[in-house]
Coordinates of C-alpha atoms in Angstrom, one line a residue:
M15 CA 92.2 159.8 111.5
S16 CA 93.6 160.9 114.8
T17 CA 95.1 158.0 116.7
I18 CA 97.6 157.1 119.4
K19 CA 99.4 153.8 119.8
T20 CA 99.4 152.0 123.1
K21 CA 102.4 150.0 124.4
D22 CA 101.1 146.8 123.0
G23 CA 100.7 148.3 119.5
T24 CA 96.9 148.9 119.7
E25 CA 95.8 152.0 117.8
I26 CA 93.2 154.1 119.6
Y27 CA 91.1 156.4 117.5
Y28 CA 90.0 159.7 119.1
K29 CA 88.2 162.9 118.2
D30 CA 89.2 166.2 119.6
W31 CA 86.9 169.2 119.4
G32 CA 87.2 172.8 120.7
T33 CA 89.6 174.5 123.0
G34 CA 89.8 175.1 126.8
Q35 CA 89.6 172.9 129.8
P36 CA 89.6 169.3 128.5
V37 CA 86.5 167.0 129.0
V38 CA 87.3 163.4 128.3
F39 CA 84.5 161.0 127.4
S40 CA 84.5 157.2 127.9
H41 CA 81.6 155.5 126.0
G42 CA 79.6 152.4 126.8
W43 CA 79.5 148.9 125.2
P44 CA 79.1 148.2 122.3
L45 CA 79.3 151.8 121.1
S46 CA 82.0 154.3 120.1
A47 CA 83.0 157.9 120.7
D48 CA 80.0 158.8 118.5
A49 CA 77.7 158.1 121.4
F50 CA 78.8 161.3 123.1
E51 CA 78.6 163.6 120.1
D52 CA 75.6 165.5 121.5
Q53 CA 77.5 166.3 124.7
M54 CA 80.8 167.0 122.9
F55 CA 79.2 169.5 120.5
F56 CA 77.3 171.2 123.2
L57 CA 80.3 171.7 125.5
A58 CA 82.8 172.4 122.7
S59 CA 80.5 175.2 121.7
R60 CA 80.7 176.7 125.2
G61 CA 84.5 176.9 125.7
Y62 CA 85.6 173.3 126.5
R63 CA 87.9 171.0 124.7
C64 CA 86.1 167.7 124.2
I65 CA 87.9 164.5 123.6
A66 CA 86.4 161.0 123.1
H67 CA 88.1 157.8 122.0
D68 CA 86.9 154.5 120.6
R69 CA 87.8 151.9 123.2
R70 CA 90.0 149.1 121.9
G71 CA 88.0 146.7 119.9
H72 CA 85.3 149.3 119.3
G73 CA 84.6 151.7 116.5
R74 CA 87.6 152.8 114.5
S75 CA 90.2 151.6 117.0
S76 CA 92.2 148.4 116.5
Q77 CA 90.5 145.1 117.2
P78 CA 93.0 143.0 119.1
W79 CA 92.1 139.7 120.7
N80 CA 93.7 140.7 124.0
G81 CA 93.1 143.5 126.4
N82 CA 89.3 143.5 126.6
D83 CA 89.3 144.1 130.4
L84 CA 89.0 147.2 132.6
D85 CA 92.6 147.3 133.5
T86 CA 93.7 147.6 129.9
Y87 CA 90.9 150.0 129.1
A88 CA 92.0 152.2 131.9
D89 CA 95.6 152.0 130.8
D90 CA 94.6 152.9 127.2
L91 CA 92.8 155.9 128.6
A92 CA 95.9 156.9 130.5
A93 CA 98.0 156.5 127.3
L94 CA 95.6 158.9 125.5
V95 CA 95.6 161.4 128.4
E96 CA 99.4 161.4 128.5
A97 CA 99.9 161.5 124.7
L98 CA 97.7 164.6 124.5
D99 CA 99.3 166.0 127.8
L100 CA 95.8 166.6 129.3
R101 CA 95.8 168.3 132.7
D102 CA 93.0 169.5 134.9
A103 CA 90.7 167.2 132.9
I104 CA 87.1 166.4 133.6
H105 CA 86.4 162.6 132.9
V106 CA 82.9 161.6 131.9
G107 CA 82.0 157.9 131.6
H108 CA 78.8 156.3 130.5
S109 CA 77.9 152.7 131.4
T110 CA 81.1 150.6 130.8
G111 CA 82.9 153.9 130.3
G112 CA 82.0 154.7 133.9
G113 CA 83.9 151.6 135.0
E114 CA 86.8 152.7 132.8
V115 CA 86.9 156.1 134.5
A116 CA 86.8 154.4 137.9
R117 CA 89.5 152.0 137.1
Y118 CA 91.6 154.8 135.5
I119 CA 91.5 156.8 138.8
G120 CA 92.1 153.6 140.8
R121 CA 95.2 152.8 138.7
H122 CA 96.6 156.2 137.7
G123 CA 95.3 158.6 140.4
T124 CA 93.8 162.1 140.0
K125 CA 97.0 164.2 139.4
R126 CA 95.6 165.0 135.9
V127 CA 91.9 164.9 136.9
A128 CA 89.8 167.9 138.1
R129 CA 86.3 166.3 138.2
A130 CA 84.5 163.1 137.4
V131 CA 81.1 162.3 136.1
L132 CA 79.6 158.7 136.1
I133 CA 76.5 158.4 133.9
S134 CA 74.3 155.3 134.0
A135 CA 77.6 153.7 135.0
I136 CA 78.4 150.1 136.0
P137 CA 80.3 150.7 139.2
P138 CA 80.7 149.3 141.8
L139 CA 79.7 145.7 140.5
M140 CA 76.9 144.5 138.2
L141 CA 77.1 140.8 139.1
K142 CA 75.1 139.3 141.9
T143 CA 77.4 137.8 144.5
P144 CA 77.0 136.9 148.2
A145 CA 78.6 140.3 149.0
N146 CA 76.5 142.0 146.3
P147 CA 73.0 140.6 146.6
G148 CA 71.4 143.4 144.6
G149 CA 73.4 142.6 141.4
L150 CA 72.2 140.7 138.4
P151 CA 72.6 136.9 138.2
I152 CA 75.3 135.4 136.0
E153 CA 72.6 133.9 133.8
V154 CA 71.7 137.4 132.5
F155 CA 75.2 137.9 131.2
D156 CA 75.4 134.4 129.9
Q157 CA 72.3 135.3 127.8
L158 CA 74.1 138.4 126.5
R159 CA 77.1 136.3 125.4
A160 CA 74.8 133.7 123.7
A161 CA 73.0 136.5 121.8
V162 CA 76.4 138.0 120.7
V163 CA 77.5 134.6 119.4
A164 CA 74.2 133.8 117.7
D165 CA 73.4 137.0 115.7
R166 CA 75.1 140.2 116.7
S167 CA 73.5 142.4 114.2
S168 CA 69.9 141.4 115.2
F169 CA 70.9 141.6 118.8
W170 CA 72.0 145.2 118.6
K171 CA 68.7 146.1 117.0
D172 CA 66.8 144.4 119.7
L173 CA 69.0 145.8 122.5
S174 CA 68.4 149.3 121.4
M175 CA 64.8 149.1 122.5
A176 CA 65.5 148.6 126.2
F177 CA 68.7 150.8 126.0
Y178 CA 66.6 153.9 125.1
G179 CA 63.4 152.8 127.0
F180 CA 61.6 152.5 123.7
N181 CA 59.9 149.3 124.9
R182 CA 58.0 151.3 127.5
P183 CA 54.3 152.0 126.9
G184 CA 53.8 155.3 125.2
A185 CA 57.5 155.8 124.3
K186 CA 58.3 157.9 121.3
I187 CA 60.5 155.7 119.3
S188 CA 63.4 157.2 117.2
E189 CA 64.3 154.8 114.5
G190 CA 67.2 157.1 113.6
L191 CA 68.6 156.6 117.1
R192 CA 68.1 152.9 116.9
E193 CA 69.9 152.8 113.6
S194 CA 72.8 154.8 115.1
F195 CA 73.0 152.3 117.9
W196 CA 73.0 149.4 115.4
L197 CA 75.7 151.0 113.3
Q198 CA 78.0 151.6 116.3
G199 CA 77.4 148.1 117.5
T200 CA 78.2 146.5 114.2
M201 CA 81.5 148.5 114.2
C202 CA 82.5 146.7 117.5
G203 CA 84.7 143.7 116.8
F204 CA 83.5 140.2 117.8
P205 CA 86.2 139.7 120.5
A206 CA 85.4 143.1 122.2
A207 CA 81.6 142.5 121.8
Y208 CA 82.0 139.1 123.6
F209 CA 84.8 139.6 126.1
C210 CA 83.7 143.1 127.3
I211 CA 80.6 141.5 128.8
K212 CA 82.8 139.8 131.4
A213 CA 84.7 143.1 131.9
F214 CA 81.6 145.2 132.6
S215 CA 79.7 142.6 134.6
E216 CA 82.3 140.9 136.8
T217 CA 84.8 143.7 137.6
D218 CA 84.5 145.1 141.1
T219 CA 85.5 148.8 141.2
T220 CA 84.6 149.4 144.9
E221 CA 88.3 150.0 145.8
D222 CA 88.7 152.3 142.8
L223 CA 85.7 154.4 143.9
K224 CA 87.3 154.8 147.3
K225 CA 90.3 156.5 145.7
F226 CA 88.2 159.3 144.2
D227 CA 89.3 162.6 145.7
V228 CA 87.8 165.1 143.2
P229 CA 84.3 166.5 142.9
T230 CA 82.2 163.7 141.4
L231 CA 78.7 163.8 139.9
I232 CA 76.7 160.6 139.5
L233 CA 73.7 160.7 137.1
H234 CA 71.3 157.8 136.7
G235 CA 67.8 157.2 135.4
D236 CA 65.6 155.2 137.7
D237 CA 64.1 153.2 134.8
D238 CA 67.5 152.0 133.5
Q239 CA 66.9 148.5 132.2
I240 CA 70.5 147.9 131.3
V241 CA 72.3 148.9 134.5
P242 CA 69.7 148.9 137.3
I243 CA 70.2 151.8 139.6
G244 CA 69.9 149.9 142.9
A245 CA 73.2 148.0 142.4
S246 CA 75.1 150.9 140.7
A247 CA 74.5 154.6 141.3
L248 CA 72.8 154.2 144.7
L249 CA 75.8 152.3 146.0
S250 CA 78.5 154.3 144.1
S251 CA 77.2 157.5 145.6
K252 CA 77.8 156.1 149.1
I253 CA 81.3 154.9 148.3
V254 CA 82.7 158.1 146.6
K255 CA 83.4 160.6 149.3
G256 CA 81.3 163.8 148.8
A257 CA 79.7 162.6 145.6
T258 CA 76.6 164.2 144.3
L259 CA 73.8 161.8 143.0
K260 CA 71.1 163.0 140.7
V261 CA 68.3 160.5 139.9
Y262 CA 66.1 161.1 136.9
P263 CA 62.6 159.7 137.3
G264 CA 61.6 157.5 134.4
L265 CA 64.7 158.0 132.3
P266 CA 66.5 155.1 130.5
H267 CA 70.1 153.9 130.2
G268 CA 70.6 156.0 127.0
M269 CA 69.4 159.2 128.5
C270 CA 72.4 161.1 127.0
Q271 CA 70.5 160.8 123.7
T272 CA 66.9 160.6 124.6
N273 CA 67.1 163.5 127.1
K274 CA 70.2 165.2 125.9
D275 CA 69.1 168.8 126.6
E276 CA 68.6 168.0 130.3
I277 CA 71.8 166.0 130.6
N278 CA 73.8 168.7 128.8
A279 CA 72.5 171.4 131.1
D280 CA 73.4 169.4 134.2
L281 CA 76.8 168.6 132.9
L282 CA 77.5 172.3 132.1
A283 CA 76.4 173.4 135.5
F284 CA 78.7 170.8 137.2
L285 CA 81.6 171.8 135.0
G286 CA 81.3 175.3 136.2
G287 CA 79.2 176.9 133.6
E288 CA 79.9 178.5 130.2
I289 CA 83.3 180.0 129.6
R290 CA 82.3 182.1 126.6
A291 CA 79.8 184.9 126.7
E292 CA 76.9 183.2 124.9
R293 CA 74.2 181.7 127.0
A294 CA 73.0 178.1 126.8
S295 CA 70.0 177.5 124.7
T296 CA 68.7 174.9 127.2
R297 CA 67.5 175.7 130.7
P298 CA 69.1 173.9 133.6
S299 CA 67.2 170.9 134.8
T300 CA 64.4 171.4 137.3
R301 CA 64.8 167.9 138.8
S302 CA 66.3 168.1 142.2
A303 CA 69.8 166.7 142.9
V304 CA 70.0 164.2 145.7
T305 CA 73.1 164.3 147.8
G306 CA 74.6 162.7 150.9
P307 CA 74.9 159.2 152.1
E308 CA 71.2 158.3 151.9
P309 CA 69.9 159.0 148.4
R310 CA 66.4 158.2 147.6
A311 CA 65.0 156.7 144.4
S312 CA 61.8 155.0 143.3
S313 CA 63.5 151.7 142.4

């Protein structure tokens, strides 16, 4: 397997497909690099070099007790970028991975970054506080911790329903997708499964977002039951200077899989289009992008 070793000895697994301008993917909790394979294959087939790693504690990477926090996740990402000498990279982060991308830019700057994409991402802060009244109460995250301790395997199965919006009336449920989510979740070590909850819920990335100085695309479904849009994308899009926000009506947290053709087309358009001569098999999204300081959404 392809791995790098961080300064504390943690081995980080990564996959590296294609050639061209690098696109670096940071996945969500409790998943792995496999969660981005639809986007990686699509973009690698169109002239981009696609790289995705398993965050420490997740997937095929080492499972240390320490380092399950956004600072260390960001430093691990920086170690990967530097080991592969990636320049002019486009960073794409989903959910917790969006927080990782934000903290990476906050701690390491944008000298190696060309663009950034935050998808269903946790920034700026998920936890409800006096300064962040739209966040979720701490009891929500305490319940997640309790479920992880009680029966992780069953919890991953249950969580997949809301993650992909399969619990909505009339939803077309993919048992294969649920099984993939369960498999990736079961590969996440117990420490990462537990400690990462604090990392993604209580870490404020507001100051990190203020340091973004590259073109940034923020994508979010307005029926996201995992990271509600009101305390995430709608706020992040106001903090990141010049960010473009696109709200997808009715789409869930896991829209990179449930609506992969639409997400892939929008990513390709933001990245600058195809480099090779072949044309994309999917048409660009017809949903309108919402830009500027006052984005609108239905929730």
